[in-house]
XYZ file of C-alpha atoms in Angstrom:
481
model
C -142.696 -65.671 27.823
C -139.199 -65.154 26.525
C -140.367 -64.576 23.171
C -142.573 -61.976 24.163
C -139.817 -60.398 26.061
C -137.693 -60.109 23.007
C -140.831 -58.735 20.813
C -141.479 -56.010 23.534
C -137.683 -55.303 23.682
C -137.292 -54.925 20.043
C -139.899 -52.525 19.972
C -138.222 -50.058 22.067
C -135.283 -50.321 19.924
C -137.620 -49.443 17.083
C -138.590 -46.123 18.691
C -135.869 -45.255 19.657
C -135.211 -46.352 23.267
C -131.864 -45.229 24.782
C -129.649 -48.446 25.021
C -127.595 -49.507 27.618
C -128.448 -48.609 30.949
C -131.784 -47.266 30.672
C -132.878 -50.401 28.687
C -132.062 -52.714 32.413
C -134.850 -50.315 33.671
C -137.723 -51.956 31.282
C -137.652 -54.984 33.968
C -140.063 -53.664 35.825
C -142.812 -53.607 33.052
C -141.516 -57.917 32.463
C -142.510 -58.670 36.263
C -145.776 -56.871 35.626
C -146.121 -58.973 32.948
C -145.237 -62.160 34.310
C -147.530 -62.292 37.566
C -150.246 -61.142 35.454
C -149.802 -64.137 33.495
C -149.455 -65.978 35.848
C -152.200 -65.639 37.487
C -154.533 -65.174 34.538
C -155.401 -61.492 33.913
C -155.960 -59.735 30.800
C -154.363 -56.203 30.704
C -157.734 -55.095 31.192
C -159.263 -56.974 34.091
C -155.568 -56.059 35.744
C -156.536 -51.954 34.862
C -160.072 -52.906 36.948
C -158.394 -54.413 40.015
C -155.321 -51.966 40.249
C -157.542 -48.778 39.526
C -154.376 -47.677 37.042
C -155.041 -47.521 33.163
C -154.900 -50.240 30.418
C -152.891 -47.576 28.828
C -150.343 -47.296 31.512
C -150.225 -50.990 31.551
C -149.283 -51.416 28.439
C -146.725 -48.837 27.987
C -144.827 -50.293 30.667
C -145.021 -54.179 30.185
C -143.988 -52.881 26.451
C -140.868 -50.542 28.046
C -142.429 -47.369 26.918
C -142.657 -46.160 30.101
C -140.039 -47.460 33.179
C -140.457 -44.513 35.711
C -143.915 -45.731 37.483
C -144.799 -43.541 40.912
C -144.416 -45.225 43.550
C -148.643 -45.333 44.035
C -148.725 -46.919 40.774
C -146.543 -49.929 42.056
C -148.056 -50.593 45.317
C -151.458 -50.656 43.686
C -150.273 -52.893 40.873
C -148.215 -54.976 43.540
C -151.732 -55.189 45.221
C -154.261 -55.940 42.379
C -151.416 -58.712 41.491
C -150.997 -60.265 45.356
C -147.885 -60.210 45.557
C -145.777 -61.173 48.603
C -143.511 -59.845 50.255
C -140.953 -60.932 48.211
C -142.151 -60.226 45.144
C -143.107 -56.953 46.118
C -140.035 -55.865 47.153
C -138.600 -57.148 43.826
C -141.031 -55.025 41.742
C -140.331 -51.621 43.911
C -136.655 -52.645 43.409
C -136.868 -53.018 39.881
C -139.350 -49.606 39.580
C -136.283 -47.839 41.895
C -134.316 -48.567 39.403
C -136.070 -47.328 36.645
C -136.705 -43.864 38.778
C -133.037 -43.572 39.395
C -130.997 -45.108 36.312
C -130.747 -41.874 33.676
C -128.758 -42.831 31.069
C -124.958 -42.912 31.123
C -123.188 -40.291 29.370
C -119.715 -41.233 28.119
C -119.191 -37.690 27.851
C -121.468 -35.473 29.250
C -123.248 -32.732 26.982
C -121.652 -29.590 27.077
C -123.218 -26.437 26.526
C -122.088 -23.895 23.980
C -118.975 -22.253 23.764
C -119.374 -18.765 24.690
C -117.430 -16.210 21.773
C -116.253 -12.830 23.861
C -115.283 -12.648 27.323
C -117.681 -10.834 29.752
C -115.433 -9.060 32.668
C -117.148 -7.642 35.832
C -119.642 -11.127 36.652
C -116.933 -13.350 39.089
C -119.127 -12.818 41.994
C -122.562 -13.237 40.275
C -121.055 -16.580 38.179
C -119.610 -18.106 41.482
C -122.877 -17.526 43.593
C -125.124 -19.204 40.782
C -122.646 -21.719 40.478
C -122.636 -23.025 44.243
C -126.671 -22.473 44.743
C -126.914 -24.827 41.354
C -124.373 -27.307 41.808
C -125.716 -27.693 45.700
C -129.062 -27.797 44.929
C -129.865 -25.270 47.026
C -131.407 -23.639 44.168
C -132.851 -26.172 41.473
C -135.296 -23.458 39.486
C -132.928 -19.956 39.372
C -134.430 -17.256 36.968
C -131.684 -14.786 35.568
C -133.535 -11.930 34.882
C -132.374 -7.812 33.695
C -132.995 -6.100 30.990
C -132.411 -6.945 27.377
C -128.561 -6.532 26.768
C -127.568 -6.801 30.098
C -125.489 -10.290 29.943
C -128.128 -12.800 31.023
C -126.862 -14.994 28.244
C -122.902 -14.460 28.697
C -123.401 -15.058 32.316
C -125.477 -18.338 31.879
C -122.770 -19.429 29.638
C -119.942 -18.800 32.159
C -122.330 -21.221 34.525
C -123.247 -23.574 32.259
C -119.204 -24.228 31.644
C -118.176 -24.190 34.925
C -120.921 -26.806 35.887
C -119.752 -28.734 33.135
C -116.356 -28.799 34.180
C -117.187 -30.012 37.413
C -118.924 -33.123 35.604
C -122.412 -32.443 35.501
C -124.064 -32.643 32.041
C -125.502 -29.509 30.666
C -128.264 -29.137 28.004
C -129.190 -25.431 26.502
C -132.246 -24.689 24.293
C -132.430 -21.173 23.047
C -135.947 -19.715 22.391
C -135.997 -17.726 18.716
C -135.320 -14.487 19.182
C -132.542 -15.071 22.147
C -129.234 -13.636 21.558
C -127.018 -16.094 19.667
C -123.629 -14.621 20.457
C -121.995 -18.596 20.876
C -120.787 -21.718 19.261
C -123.831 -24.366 19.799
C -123.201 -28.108 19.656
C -124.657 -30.440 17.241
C -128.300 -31.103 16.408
C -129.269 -34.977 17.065
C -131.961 -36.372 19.224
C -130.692 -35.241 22.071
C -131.360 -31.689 20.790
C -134.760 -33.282 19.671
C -136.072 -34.530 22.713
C -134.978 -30.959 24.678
C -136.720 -29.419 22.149
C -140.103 -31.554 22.295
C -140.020 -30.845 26.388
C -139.665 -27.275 26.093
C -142.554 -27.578 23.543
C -144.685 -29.675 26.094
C -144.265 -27.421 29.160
C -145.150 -24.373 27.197
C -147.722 -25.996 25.645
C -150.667 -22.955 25.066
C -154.304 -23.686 26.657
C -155.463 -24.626 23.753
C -152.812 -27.489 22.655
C -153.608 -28.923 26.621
C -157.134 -29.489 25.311
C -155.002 -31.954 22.937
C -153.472 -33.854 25.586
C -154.031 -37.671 26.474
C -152.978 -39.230 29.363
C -149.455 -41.070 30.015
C -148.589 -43.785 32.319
C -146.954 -41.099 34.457
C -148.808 -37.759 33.081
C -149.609 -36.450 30.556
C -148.483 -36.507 26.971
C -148.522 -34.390 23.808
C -149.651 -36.810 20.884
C -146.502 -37.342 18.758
C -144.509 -35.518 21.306
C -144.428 -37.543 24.519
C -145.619 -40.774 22.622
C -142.581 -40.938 20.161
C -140.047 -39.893 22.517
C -139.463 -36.258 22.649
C -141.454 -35.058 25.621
C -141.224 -34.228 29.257
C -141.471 -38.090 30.061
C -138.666 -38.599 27.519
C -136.359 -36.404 29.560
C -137.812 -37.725 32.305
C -136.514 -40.728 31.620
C -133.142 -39.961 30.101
C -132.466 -37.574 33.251
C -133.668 -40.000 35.881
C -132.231 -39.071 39.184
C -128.758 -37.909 38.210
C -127.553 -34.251 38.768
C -128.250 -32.205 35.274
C -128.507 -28.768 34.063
C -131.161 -27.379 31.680
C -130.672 -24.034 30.492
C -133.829 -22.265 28.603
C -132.042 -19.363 27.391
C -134.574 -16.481 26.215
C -137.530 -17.712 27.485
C -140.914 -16.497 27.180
C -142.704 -13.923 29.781
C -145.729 -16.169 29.598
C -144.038 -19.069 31.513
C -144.621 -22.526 31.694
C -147.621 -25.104 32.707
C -146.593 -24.937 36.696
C -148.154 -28.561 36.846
C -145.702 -29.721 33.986
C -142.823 -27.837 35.753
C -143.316 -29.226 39.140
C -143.830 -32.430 38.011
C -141.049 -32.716 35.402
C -138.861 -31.421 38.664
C -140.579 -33.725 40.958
C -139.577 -36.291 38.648
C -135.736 -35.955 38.588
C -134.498 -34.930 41.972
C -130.928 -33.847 40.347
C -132.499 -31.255 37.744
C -131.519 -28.191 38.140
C -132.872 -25.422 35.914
C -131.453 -22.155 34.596
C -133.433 -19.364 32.910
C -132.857 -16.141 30.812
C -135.442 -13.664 30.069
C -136.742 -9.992 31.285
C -138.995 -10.754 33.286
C -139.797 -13.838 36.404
C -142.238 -16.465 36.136
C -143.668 -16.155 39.639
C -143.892 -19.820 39.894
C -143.184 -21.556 43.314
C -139.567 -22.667 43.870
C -138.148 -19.939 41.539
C -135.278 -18.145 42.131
C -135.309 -14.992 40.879
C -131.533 -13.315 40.069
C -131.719 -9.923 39.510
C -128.371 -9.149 37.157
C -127.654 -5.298 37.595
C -125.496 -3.597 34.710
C -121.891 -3.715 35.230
C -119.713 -1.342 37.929
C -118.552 1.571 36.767
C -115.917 4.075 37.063
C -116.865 6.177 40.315
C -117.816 9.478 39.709
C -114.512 11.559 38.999
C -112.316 8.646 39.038
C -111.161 6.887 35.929
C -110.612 3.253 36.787
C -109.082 1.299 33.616
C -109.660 -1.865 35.546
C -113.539 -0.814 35.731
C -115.419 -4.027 34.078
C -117.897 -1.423 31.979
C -114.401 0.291 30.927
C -112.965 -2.948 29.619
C -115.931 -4.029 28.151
C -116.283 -0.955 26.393
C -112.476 -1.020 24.966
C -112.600 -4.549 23.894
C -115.959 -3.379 21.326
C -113.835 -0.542 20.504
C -110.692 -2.539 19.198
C -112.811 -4.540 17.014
C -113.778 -1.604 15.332
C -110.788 0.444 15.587
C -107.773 -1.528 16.349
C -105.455 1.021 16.113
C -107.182 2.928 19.083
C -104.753 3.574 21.805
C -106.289 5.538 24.811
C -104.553 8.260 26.539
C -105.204 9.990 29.391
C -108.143 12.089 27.889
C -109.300 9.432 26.570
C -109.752 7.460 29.647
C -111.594 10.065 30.939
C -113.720 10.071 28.128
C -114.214 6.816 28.475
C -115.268 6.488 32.212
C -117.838 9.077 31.859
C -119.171 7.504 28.925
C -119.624 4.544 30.645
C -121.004 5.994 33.487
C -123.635 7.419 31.575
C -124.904 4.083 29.964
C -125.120 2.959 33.397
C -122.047 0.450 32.439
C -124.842 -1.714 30.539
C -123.415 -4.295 28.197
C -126.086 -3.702 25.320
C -125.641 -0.313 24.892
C -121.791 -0.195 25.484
C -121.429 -2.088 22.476
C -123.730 0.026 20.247
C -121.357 3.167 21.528
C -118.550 1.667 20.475
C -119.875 0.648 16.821
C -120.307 4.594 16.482
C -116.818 5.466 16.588
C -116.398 3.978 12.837
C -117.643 7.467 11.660
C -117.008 9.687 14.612
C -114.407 10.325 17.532
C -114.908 9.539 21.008
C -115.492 13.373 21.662
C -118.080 13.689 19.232
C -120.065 10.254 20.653
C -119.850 11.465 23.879
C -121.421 15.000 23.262
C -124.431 12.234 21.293
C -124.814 10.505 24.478
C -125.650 13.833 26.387
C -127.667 15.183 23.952
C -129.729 12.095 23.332
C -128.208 8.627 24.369
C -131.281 6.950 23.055
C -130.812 7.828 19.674
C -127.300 5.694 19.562
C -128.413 2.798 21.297
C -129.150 0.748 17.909
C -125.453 -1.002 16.541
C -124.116 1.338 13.818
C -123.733 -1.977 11.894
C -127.271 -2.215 11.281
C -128.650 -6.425 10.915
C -130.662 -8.140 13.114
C -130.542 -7.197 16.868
C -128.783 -3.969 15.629
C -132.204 -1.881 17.801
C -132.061 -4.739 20.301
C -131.451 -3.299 23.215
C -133.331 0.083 22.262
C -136.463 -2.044 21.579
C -135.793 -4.181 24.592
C -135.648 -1.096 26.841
C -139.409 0.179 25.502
C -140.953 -3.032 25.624
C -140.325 -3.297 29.455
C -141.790 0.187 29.886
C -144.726 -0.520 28.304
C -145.432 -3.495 30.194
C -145.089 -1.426 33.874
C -148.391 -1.580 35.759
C -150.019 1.864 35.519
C -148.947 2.597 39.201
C -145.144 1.904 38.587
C -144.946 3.884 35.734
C -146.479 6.846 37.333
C -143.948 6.093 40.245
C -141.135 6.324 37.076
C -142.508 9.118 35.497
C -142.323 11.365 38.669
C -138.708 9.971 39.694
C -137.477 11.206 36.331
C -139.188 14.468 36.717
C -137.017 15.234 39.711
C -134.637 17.368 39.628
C -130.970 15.359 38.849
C -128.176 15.823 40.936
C -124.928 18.458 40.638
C -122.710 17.022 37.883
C -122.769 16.279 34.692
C -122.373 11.983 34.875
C -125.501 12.076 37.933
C -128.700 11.644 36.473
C -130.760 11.741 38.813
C -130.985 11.674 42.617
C -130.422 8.625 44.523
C -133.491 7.792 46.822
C -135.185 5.154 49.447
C -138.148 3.357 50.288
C -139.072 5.962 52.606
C -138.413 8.635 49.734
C -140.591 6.286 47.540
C -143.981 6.598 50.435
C -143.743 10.278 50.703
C -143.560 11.084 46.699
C -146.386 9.090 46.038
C -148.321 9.427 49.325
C -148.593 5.536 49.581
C -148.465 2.785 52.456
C -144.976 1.168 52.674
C -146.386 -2.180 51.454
C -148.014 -0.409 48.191
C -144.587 1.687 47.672
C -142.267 -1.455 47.926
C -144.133 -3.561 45.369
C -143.683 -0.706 43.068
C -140.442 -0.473 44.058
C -139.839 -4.195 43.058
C -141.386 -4.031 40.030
C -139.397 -1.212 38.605
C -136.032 -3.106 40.064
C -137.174 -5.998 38.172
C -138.016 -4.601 35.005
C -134.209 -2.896 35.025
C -135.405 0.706 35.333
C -134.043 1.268 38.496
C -130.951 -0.055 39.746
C -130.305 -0.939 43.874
C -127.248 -0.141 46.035
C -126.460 -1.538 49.150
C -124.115 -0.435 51.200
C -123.546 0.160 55.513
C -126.678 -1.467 56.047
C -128.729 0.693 53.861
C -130.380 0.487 50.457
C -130.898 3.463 47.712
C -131.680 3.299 44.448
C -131.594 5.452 41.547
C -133.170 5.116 37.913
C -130.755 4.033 35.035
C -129.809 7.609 33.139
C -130.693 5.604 29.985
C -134.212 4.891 31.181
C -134.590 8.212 32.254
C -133.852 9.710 28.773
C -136.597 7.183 27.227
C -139.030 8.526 29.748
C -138.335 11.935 28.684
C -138.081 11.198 25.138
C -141.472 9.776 25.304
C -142.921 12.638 27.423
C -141.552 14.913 24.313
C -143.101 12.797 21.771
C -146.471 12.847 24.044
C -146.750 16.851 23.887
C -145.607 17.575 20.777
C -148.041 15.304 18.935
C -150.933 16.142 21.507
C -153.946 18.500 20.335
């Protein structure tokens, strides 16, 4: 029996098996063991009795697997007869398993973020509490390409971290890299093979066997670098998983739930443009940043001082005066005090003046929306910006294509009339529950953009969107027959 113990323990160490505290939590598997010895069953004839796979029996007499469900050990402490003592040994020993996550000596930090983003107290602090409370253990950060999703994510991520919790961050290809990211190692590895396994495509599930506790991707799960391997390295201790970029097309919602199911102190943050509409999600809606009101110049404006910190990296020697704070604030007010497309401004003034890149922005803001400096990402936020549109439902697109049509308010930084749900029922003739969905959907894509104030709410659609709209309608009739 002892020698056996050894062999099976040696084994984990050859694939890899955390050490230290997570290897007390393979005692469960040598009490399985034991009383099936002891009373004289094969792994098999135990599997026939217990209803629970030869399989799953193996994997955990062997330590492969040291999180069993609590049905799996009452119907193993069942097949085997145990009493009561011996049962409450073996849920002790499985309790521990569920609950023992490895011990971090220093908890994983996430990456170090390389510009300040002003303007985003309030939003950090709130996602922040709801996270570190669990009040919120699935919160989707969502707004459109550009907007900060990352840089805010960040800010939580290090605050979180501060506090003590561990933090791990896999970014998707394609997501904005503008940060210092830790080492690779196998802790990257196994994030990496979970993210792989809960957005595993229909036709890899096909693929899938079946795991003591779920299942497994072969060569993912098996050798350590699935779901069940964070699983297991998580157990029940408070941690924070970041998935920045994600996909539209979310993930499995049975792999999700479960992997959540399975470590009560997960907590999950995601980036991307658009929600999952999975249950438990939290769905934060990031707005552009405040800007200057209209008239007013505001240096302390977040969109102003984001703005003037792109423009001294490419013009140092820029000192604003007064003009040029005015400049400046309406500027800003007409990108809608988006982060994206503040930055491509500012690249511009390399080869122009400010006075010169404003007049661009009123004649056609689109057109200087891709980063002067060219590169990847340089059309980021332009692309980012059409891709949304395109995916509106054919219904909230109309609804945006007659908004924009309406006449925009007196002034030349208003574009376009503020407007309510009510507003929304009679322009499109529509019941209030038809009108509100659309509504949502344009507010969640980033096309419109929601105030709240005395009680009320009114929206109005982002001046940048509405010059893509009408760009596109002037594309539309000038190649049509």
């Amino acid at each position: 029996m002892h020698t056996d113990t050894n062999k099976d323990t040696s084994t984990d160490r050859h694939h890899g098996a955390p050490t230290g505290p997570a290897q007390e939590t393979s005692r469960v598997g040598a009490l399985i063991r034991a009383h099936r010895l002891r009373i004289g069953l094969t792994q098999r004839e135990l599997a026939d009795l217990s209803t629970i796979s030869v399989r799953a029996i193996r994997d955990l007499e062997q330590g492969k697997a040291r999180r069993p469900r609590p049905d799996t050990v009452r119907l193993m402490a069942d097949a085997l007869r145990l009493g009561q003592r011996a049962r409450a040994a073996l849920e002790a020993a499985a309790q521990q398993g569920r609950g023992g996550g490895v011990g971090w000596a220093h908890p994983p930090a996430p990456p170090t973020a390389l510009h300040a983003m002003p303007g985003r107290d309030a939003e950090t602090a709130l996602l922040v509490r709801e996270l570190s409370s669990g009040a919120e253990r699935l919160v989707h950060l969502v707004g459109l390409g550009g907007v900060g999703k990352t840089r805010v994510a960040l800010e939580v991520a290090e605050r979180v971290h501060g506090a003590g919790m561990p933090v791990l961050w896999y970014g998707f290809p394609g997501a904005s890299a503008d940060y210092l990211a830790y080492g690779e190692g196998e802790l990257s590895d196994r994030v990496a093979g979970a993210v792989a396994e809960l957005f595993a495509t229909p036709a890899a599930a096909g693929a899938l066997s079946d795991g003591p506790d779920g299942p497994v991707l072969p060569g993912v799960g098996a050798a350590g670098f699935g779901v069940a391997a964070i699983a297991e390295l998580v157990g029940e201790q408070r941690l924070l998983l970041v998935l920045d970029g994600a996909p539209a097309a979310g993930p499995r919602c049975e792999r999700l739930t479960g992997l959540l199911r399975a470590c009560p102190g997960l907590r999950l943050l995601v980036t991307s443009e658009q929600p999952w509409e999975v249950p438990g999600e939290r769905i934060f809606l990031l707005a552009p940043l405040e800007v200057p009101a209209e008239g007013a110049v505001d240096a302390g404006s977040p969109a102003v001082r984001v703005f003037l910190d792109h423009v001294r990296r490419v013009r140092p020697e820029f000192v604003p005066g007064p003009v040029d704070m005015e400049q400046v604030a309406r500027l800003c007010r007409r990108l809608d005090g988006h982060p994206g497309a503040l930055a491509s401004a500012a690249s511009w003034l390399v080869v122009c003046d400010l006075t010169t890149l404003c007049h661009g922005l009123d004649s056609d803001p689109v057109a200087l929306l891709d980063h002067l400096g060219g590169g990847a990402g340089a059309d980021r936020f332009r692309v980012a910006l059409r891709r949304r549109l395109d995916r509106l439902s054919v219904g909230a697109r109309e609804l945006l294509d007659s908004l924009c049509a309406r006449a925009p308010d007196v002034g030349p930084d208003r574009d376009g009339a503020e407007f309510d749900l009510t507003g929304i029922t009679a322009l499109t003739g529509l019941g209030l529950p038809e009108s509100g969905r659309m509504l949502r959907e344009l507010l969640i894509a980033g096309a419109v953009r929601a105030a709240h104030e005395s009680g009320g709410s009114r929206f109005r659609v982002l001046g940048l969107v509405r010059a893509a709209v009408r760009g596109g309608s002037r594309v539309a009739a000038a190649v049509a027959p």
